[in-house]
Amino acid sequence: MKTYQIEVVDEADTDLVWKILQTLEQRGLITVKSGKLFESEKATPATEEQVQEIIEEAELGPYYSEKEAKDILNL
């Protein structure tokens, strides 16, 4: 199973996109979840140990300070 996030570029097309998604769901091809359902699935913040491991895996440590590496990785 793959999960996709859809962003409607033109606000005027929101209804059209929603109708297409509903049609696909009715045919059993997809399952549609509203954004509010995902609130319960929010990610938990990384521990400091996990952050250090991510920085090491990205091999940024030798080239950037810890703060710069965190900014680059959005941590």
CSV table of N, CA, C and O in Angstrom, one decimal:
chain,number,residue,atom,x,y,z
A,1,MET,N,0.8,-1.2,0.0
A,1,MET,CA,0.0,0.0,0.0
A,1,MET,C,0.9,1.2,0.0
A,1,MET,O,1.9,1.3,0.7
A,2,LYS,N,0.5,2.2,-0.8
A,2,LYS,CA,1.3,3.5,-0.9
A,2,LYS,C,0.3,4.6,-0.4
A,2,LYS,O,-0.9,4.6,-0.6
A,3,THR,N,0.9,5.6,0.3
A,3,THR,CA,0.2,6.7,0.8
A,3,THR,C,0.7,8.0,0.1
A,3,THR,O,1.9,8.2,-0.1
A,4,TYR,N,-0.3,8.8,-0.4
A,4,TYR,CA,0.0,10.0,-1.1
A,4,TYR,C,-0.6,11.2,-0.4
A,4,TYR,O,-1.7,11.0,0.2
A,5,GLN,N,0.0,12.3,-0.5
A,5,GLN,CA,-0.6,13.6,0.0
A,5,GLN,C,-0.9,14.4,-1.2
A,5,GLN,O,-0.1,14.6,-2.1
A,6,ILE,N,-2.2,14.9,-1.3
A,6,ILE,CA,-2.6,15.6,-2.5
A,6,ILE,C,-2.8,17.1,-2.1
A,6,ILE,O,-3.5,17.4,-1.2
A,7,GLU,N,-2.2,18.0,-2.9
A,7,GLU,CA,-2.4,19.4,-2.7
A,7,GLU,C,-3.0,19.9,-4.0
A,7,GLU,O,-2.4,19.8,-5.1
A,8,VAL,N,-4.2,20.5,-3.8
A,8,VAL,CA,-4.9,21.1,-5.0
A,8,VAL,C,-4.3,22.4,-5.3
A,8,VAL,O,-4.3,23.3,-4.4
A,9,VAL,N,-3.7,22.6,-6.5
A,9,VAL,CA,-3.0,23.8,-6.8
A,9,VAL,C,-4.0,25.0,-6.9
A,9,VAL,O,-3.7,26.1,-6.4
A,10,ASP,N,-5.1,24.8,-7.6
A,10,ASP,CA,-6.0,25.9,-7.8
A,10,ASP,C,-7.3,25.7,-6.9
A,10,ASP,O,-7.9,24.7,-7.0
A,11,GLU,N,-7.5,26.6,-6.0
A,11,GLU,CA,-8.6,26.5,-5.0
A,11,GLU,C,-10.0,26.2,-5.8
A,11,GLU,O,-10.8,25.5,-5.3
A,12,ALA,N,-10.1,26.8,-7.0
A,12,ALA,CA,-11.3,26.6,-7.7
A,12,ALA,C,-11.5,25.1,-8.2
A,12,ALA,O,-12.7,24.7,-8.4
A,13,ASP,N,-10.5,24.3,-8.2
A,13,ASP,CA,-10.6,22.9,-8.6
A,13,ASP,C,-10.8,22.0,-7.5
A,13,ASP,O,-10.9,20.8,-7.7
A,14,THR,N,-10.9,22.5,-6.3
A,14,THR,CA,-11.0,21.6,-5.1
A,14,THR,C,-12.2,20.7,-5.2
A,14,THR,O,-12.1,19.5,-4.9
A,15,ASP,N,-13.4,21.2,-5.6
A,15,ASP,CA,-14.6,20.3,-5.7
A,15,ASP,C,-14.4,19.2,-6.8
A,15,ASP,O,-14.8,18.1,-6.5
A,16,LEU,N,-13.8,19.6,-7.9
A,16,LEU,CA,-13.5,18.6,-9.0
A,16,LEU,C,-12.6,17.5,-8.5
A,16,LEU,O,-12.9,16.3,-8.6
A,17,VAL,N,-11.5,17.8,-7.8
A,17,VAL,CA,-10.6,16.9,-7.3
A,17,VAL,C,-11.3,16.0,-6.3
A,17,VAL,O,-11.1,14.7,-6.3
A,18,TRP,N,-12.1,16.6,-5.4
A,18,TRP,CA,-12.8,15.8,-4.4
A,18,TRP,C,-13.7,14.8,-5.0
A,18,TRP,O,-13.8,13.7,-4.6
A,19,LYS,N,-14.5,15.2,-6.0
A,19,LYS,CA,-15.4,14.3,-6.7
A,19,LYS,C,-14.7,13.1,-7.4
A,19,LYS,O,-15.1,12.0,-7.3
A,20,ILE,N,-13.5,13.4,-8.0
A,20,ILE,CA,-12.7,12.4,-8.6
A,20,ILE,C,-12.2,11.4,-7.5
A,20,ILE,O,-12.3,10.1,-7.7
A,21,LEU,N,-11.8,11.9,-6.4
A,21,LEU,CA,-11.3,11.0,-5.3
A,21,LEU,C,-12.5,10.2,-4.7
A,21,LEU,O,-12.3,9.0,-4.5
A,22,GLN,N,-13.6,10.8,-4.6
A,22,GLN,CA,-14.8,10.0,-4.1
A,22,GLN,C,-15.2,8.9,-5.1
A,22,GLN,O,-15.5,7.8,-4.7
A,23,THR,N,-15.1,9.2,-6.4
A,23,THR,CA,-15.4,8.2,-7.4
A,23,THR,C,-14.5,7.0,-7.3
A,23,THR,O,-14.9,5.8,-7.3
A,24,LEU,N,-13.2,7.3,-7.2
A,24,LEU,CA,-12.2,6.2,-7.1
A,24,LEU,C,-12.4,5.4,-5.8
A,24,LEU,O,-12.2,4.2,-5.8
A,25,GLU,N,-12.8,6.1,-4.7
A,25,GLU,CA,-13.1,5.4,-3.5
A,25,GLU,C,-14.3,4.5,-3.6
A,25,GLU,O,-14.3,3.3,-3.1
A,26,GLN,N,-15.3,5.0,-4.3
A,26,GLN,CA,-16.5,4.2,-4.5
A,26,GLN,C,-16.2,2.9,-5.3
A,26,GLN,O,-16.9,1.9,-5.1
A,27,ARG,N,-15.3,3.0,-6.2
A,27,ARG,CA,-14.9,1.9,-7.0
A,27,ARG,C,-14.0,0.9,-6.3
A,27,ARG,O,-13.6,-0.1,-6.8
A,28,GLY,N,-13.6,1.3,-5.1
A,28,GLY,CA,-12.7,0.4,-4.3
A,28,GLY,C,-11.2,0.5,-4.6
A,28,GLY,O,-10.5,-0.3,-4.3
A,29,LEU,N,-10.9,1.5,-5.4
A,29,LEU,CA,-9.5,1.7,-5.8
A,29,LEU,C,-8.6,2.4,-4.8
A,29,LEU,O,-7.4,2.1,-4.7
A,30,ILE,N,-9.2,3.3,-4.0
A,30,ILE,CA,-8.5,4.0,-3.0
A,30,ILE,C,-9.3,4.1,-1.7
A,30,ILE,O,-10.5,3.9,-1.7
A,31,THR,N,-8.6,4.6,-0.7
A,31,THR,CA,-9.2,4.9,0.6
A,31,THR,C,-8.9,6.4,0.9
A,31,THR,O,-7.7,6.7,0.8
A,32,VAL,N,-9.9,7.2,1.1
A,32,VAL,CA,-9.6,8.6,1.4
A,32,VAL,C,-9.8,8.8,2.9
A,32,VAL,O,-10.7,8.5,3.5
A,33,LYS,N,-8.8,9.5,3.4
A,33,LYS,CA,-8.8,9.9,4.8
A,33,LYS,C,-8.6,11.4,4.8
A,33,LYS,O,-7.8,12.0,4.2
A,34,SER,N,-9.4,12.1,5.6
A,34,SER,CA,-9.3,13.6,5.7
A,34,SER,C,-8.1,13.9,6.5
A,34,SER,O,-7.6,13.1,7.3
A,35,GLY,N,-7.6,15.1,6.4
A,35,GLY,CA,-6.4,15.5,7.1
A,35,GLY,C,-6.6,15.5,8.6
A,35,GLY,O,-5.6,15.2,9.4
A,36,LYS,N,-7.8,15.6,9.1
A,36,LYS,CA,-8.0,15.6,10.5
A,36,LYS,C,-7.8,14.2,11.1
A,36,LYS,O,-7.4,14.1,12.3
A,37,LEU,N,-8.0,13.2,10.3
A,37,LEU,CA,-7.7,11.9,10.8
A,37,LEU,C,-6.3,11.6,11.1
A,37,LEU,O,-5.9,10.8,11.9
A,38,PHE,N,-5.4,12.3,10.4
A,38,PHE,CA,-4.0,12.1,10.6
A,38,PHE,C,-3.4,12.8,11.8
A,38,PHE,O,-2.3,12.6,12.2
A,39,GLU,N,-4.2,13.7,12.5
A,39,GLU,CA,-3.7,14.3,13.6
A,39,GLU,C,-3.3,13.3,14.7
A,39,GLU,O,-2.4,13.5,15.5
A,40,SER,N,-4.0,12.2,14.8
A,40,SER,CA,-3.7,11.2,15.8
A,40,SER,C,-2.4,10.4,15.5
A,40,SER,O,-1.9,9.7,16.3
A,41,GLU,N,-2.0,10.6,14.2
A,41,GLU,CA,-0.8,9.9,13.8
A,41,GLU,C,0.4,10.8,13.7
A,41,GLU,O,1.4,10.5,13.0
A,42,LYS,N,0.4,11.9,14.4
A,42,LYS,CA,1.5,12.8,14.4
A,42,LYS,C,2.8,12.1,14.9
A,42,LYS,O,2.8,11.3,15.8
A,43,ALA,N,3.9,12.6,14.3
A,43,ALA,CA,5.2,12.0,14.7
A,43,ALA,C,5.6,12.5,16.0
A,43,ALA,O,5.3,13.6,16.4
A,44,THR,N,6.3,11.7,16.8
A,44,THR,CA,6.8,12.1,18.1
A,44,THR,C,8.2,12.7,17.8
A,44,THR,O,8.9,12.3,16.9
A,45,PRO,N,8.6,13.7,18.6
A,45,PRO,CA,9.9,14.4,18.4
A,45,PRO,C,11.0,13.4,18.6
A,45,PRO,O,10.9,12.5,19.4
A,46,ALA,N,12.1,13.6,17.9
A,46,ALA,CA,13.2,12.7,18.0
A,46,ALA,C,14.0,13.0,19.3
A,46,ALA,O,14.0,14.2,19.7
A,47,THR,N,14.5,12.0,19.9
A,47,THR,CA,15.4,12.2,21.1
A,47,THR,C,16.7,12.8,20.6
A,47,THR,O,17.0,12.8,19.5
A,48,GLU,N,17.4,13.4,21.6
A,48,GLU,CA,18.7,14.0,21.3
A,48,GLU,C,19.7,12.9,20.7
A,48,GLU,O,20.4,13.2,19.8
A,49,GLU,N,19.5,11.7,21.2
A,49,GLU,CA,20.4,10.6,20.7
A,49,GLU,C,20.0,10.3,19.2
A,49,GLU,O,20.9,10.1,18.4
A,50,GLN,N,18.7,10.3,18.9
A,50,GLN,CA,18.3,10.1,17.5
A,50,GLN,C,18.7,11.2,16.6
A,50,GLN,O,19.2,10.9,15.5
A,51,VAL,N,18.7,12.4,17.1
A,51,VAL,CA,19.1,13.6,16.3
A,51,VAL,C,20.6,13.4,16.0
A,51,VAL,O,21.0,13.6,14.8
A,52,GLN,N,21.4,13.1,17.0
A,52,GLN,CA,22.9,12.9,16.7
A,52,GLN,C,23.1,11.8,15.7
A,52,GLN,O,24.0,11.9,14.8
A,53,GLU,N,22.3,10.7,15.8
A,53,GLU,CA,22.5,9.6,14.8
A,53,GLU,C,22.1,10.0,13.4
A,53,GLU,O,22.8,9.7,12.5
A,54,ILE,N,21.1,10.8,13.3
A,54,ILE,CA,20.7,11.3,12.0
A,54,ILE,C,21.7,12.2,11.4
A,54,ILE,O,22.1,12.1,10.2
A,55,ILE,N,22.3,13.1,12.2
A,55,ILE,CA,23.4,14.0,11.8
A,55,ILE,C,24.6,13.1,11.3
A,55,ILE,O,25.2,13.4,10.3
A,56,GLU,N,24.9,12.1,12.1
A,56,GLU,CA,26.1,11.2,11.7
A,56,GLU,C,25.8,10.5,10.4
A,56,GLU,O,26.7,10.4,9.5
A,57,GLU,N,24.6,10.0,10.2
A,57,GLU,CA,24.2,9.3,9.0
A,57,GLU,C,24.3,10.2,7.8
A,57,GLU,O,24.6,9.8,6.7
A,58,ALA,N,23.9,11.4,8.0
A,58,ALA,CA,23.9,12.4,6.9
A,58,ALA,C,25.3,12.9,6.6
A,58,ALA,O,25.6,13.6,5.6
A,59,GLU,N,26.3,12.5,7.5
A,59,GLU,CA,27.7,12.9,7.3
A,59,GLU,C,27.9,14.4,7.3
A,59,GLU,O,28.7,14.9,6.5
A,60,LEU,N,27.1,15.1,8.1
A,60,LEU,CA,27.2,16.6,8.1
A,60,LEU,C,28.2,17.1,9.2
A,60,LEU,O,28.6,18.2,9.2
A,61,GLY,N,28.4,16.2,10.2
A,61,GLY,CA,29.2,16.6,11.4
A,61,GLY,C,30.6,17.2,11.0
A,61,GLY,O,30.9,18.3,11.6
A,62,PRO,N,31.3,16.7,10.1
A,62,PRO,CA,32.7,17.2,9.9
A,62,PRO,C,32.6,18.6,9.2
A,62,PRO,O,33.6,19.4,9.2
A,63,TYR,N,31.5,18.9,8.6
A,63,TYR,CA,31.4,20.1,7.8
A,63,TYR,C,30.6,21.3,8.4
A,63,TYR,O,30.7,22.4,8.0
A,64,TYR,N,29.7,20.9,9.3
A,64,TYR,CA,28.8,21.9,9.8
A,64,TYR,C,28.7,21.8,11.4
A,64,TYR,O,28.9,20.7,11.9
A,65,SER,N,28.4,22.9,12.0
A,65,SER,CA,28.2,22.8,13.5
A,65,SER,C,26.9,22.0,13.7
A,65,SER,O,26.1,21.8,12.8
A,66,GLU,N,26.7,21.7,14.9
A,66,GLU,CA,25.5,20.9,15.3
A,66,GLU,C,24.2,21.7,15.0
A,66,GLU,O,23.3,21.2,14.4
A,67,LYS,N,24.2,23.0,15.3
A,67,LYS,CA,23.1,23.8,15.0
A,67,LYS,C,22.8,23.9,13.5
A,67,LYS,O,21.7,23.8,13.0
A,68,GLU,N,23.9,24.1,12.7
A,68,GLU,CA,23.7,24.2,11.2
A,68,GLU,C,23.2,22.9,10.7
A,68,GLU,O,22.3,22.9,9.8
A,69,ALA,N,23.7,21.8,11.2
A,69,ALA,CA,23.2,20.5,10.7
A,69,ALA,C,21.8,20.2,11.0
A,69,ALA,O,21.0,19.8,10.2
A,70,LYS,N,21.4,20.7,12.2
A,70,LYS,CA,20.0,20.6,12.6
A,70,LYS,C,19.1,21.4,11.7
A,70,LYS,O,18.0,21.0,11.3
A,71,ASP,N,19.5,22.6,11.4
A,71,ASP,CA,18.8,23.5,10.5
A,71,ASP,C,18.7,22.9,9.1
A,71,ASP,O,17.6,22.9,8.5
A,72,ILE,N,19.8,22.3,8.6
A,72,ILE,CA,19.8,21.7,7.3
A,72,ILE,C,18.8,20.5,7.2
A,72,ILE,O,18.1,20.4,6.2
A,73,LEU,N,18.8,19.8,8.3
A,73,LEU,CA,17.9,18.6,8.3
A,73,LEU,C,16.5,18.8,8.9
A,73,LEU,O,15.7,17.9,9.0
A,74,ASN,N,16.2,20.1,9.2
A,74,ASN,CA,15.0,20.5,9.8
A,74,ASN,C,14.7,19.7,11.1
A,74,ASN,O,13.6,19.2,11.3
A,75,LEU,N,15.6,19.6,12.0
A,75,LEU,CA,15.4,18.9,13.2
A,75,LEU,C,15.3,19.8,14.4
A,75,LEU,O,15.8,20.9,14.4
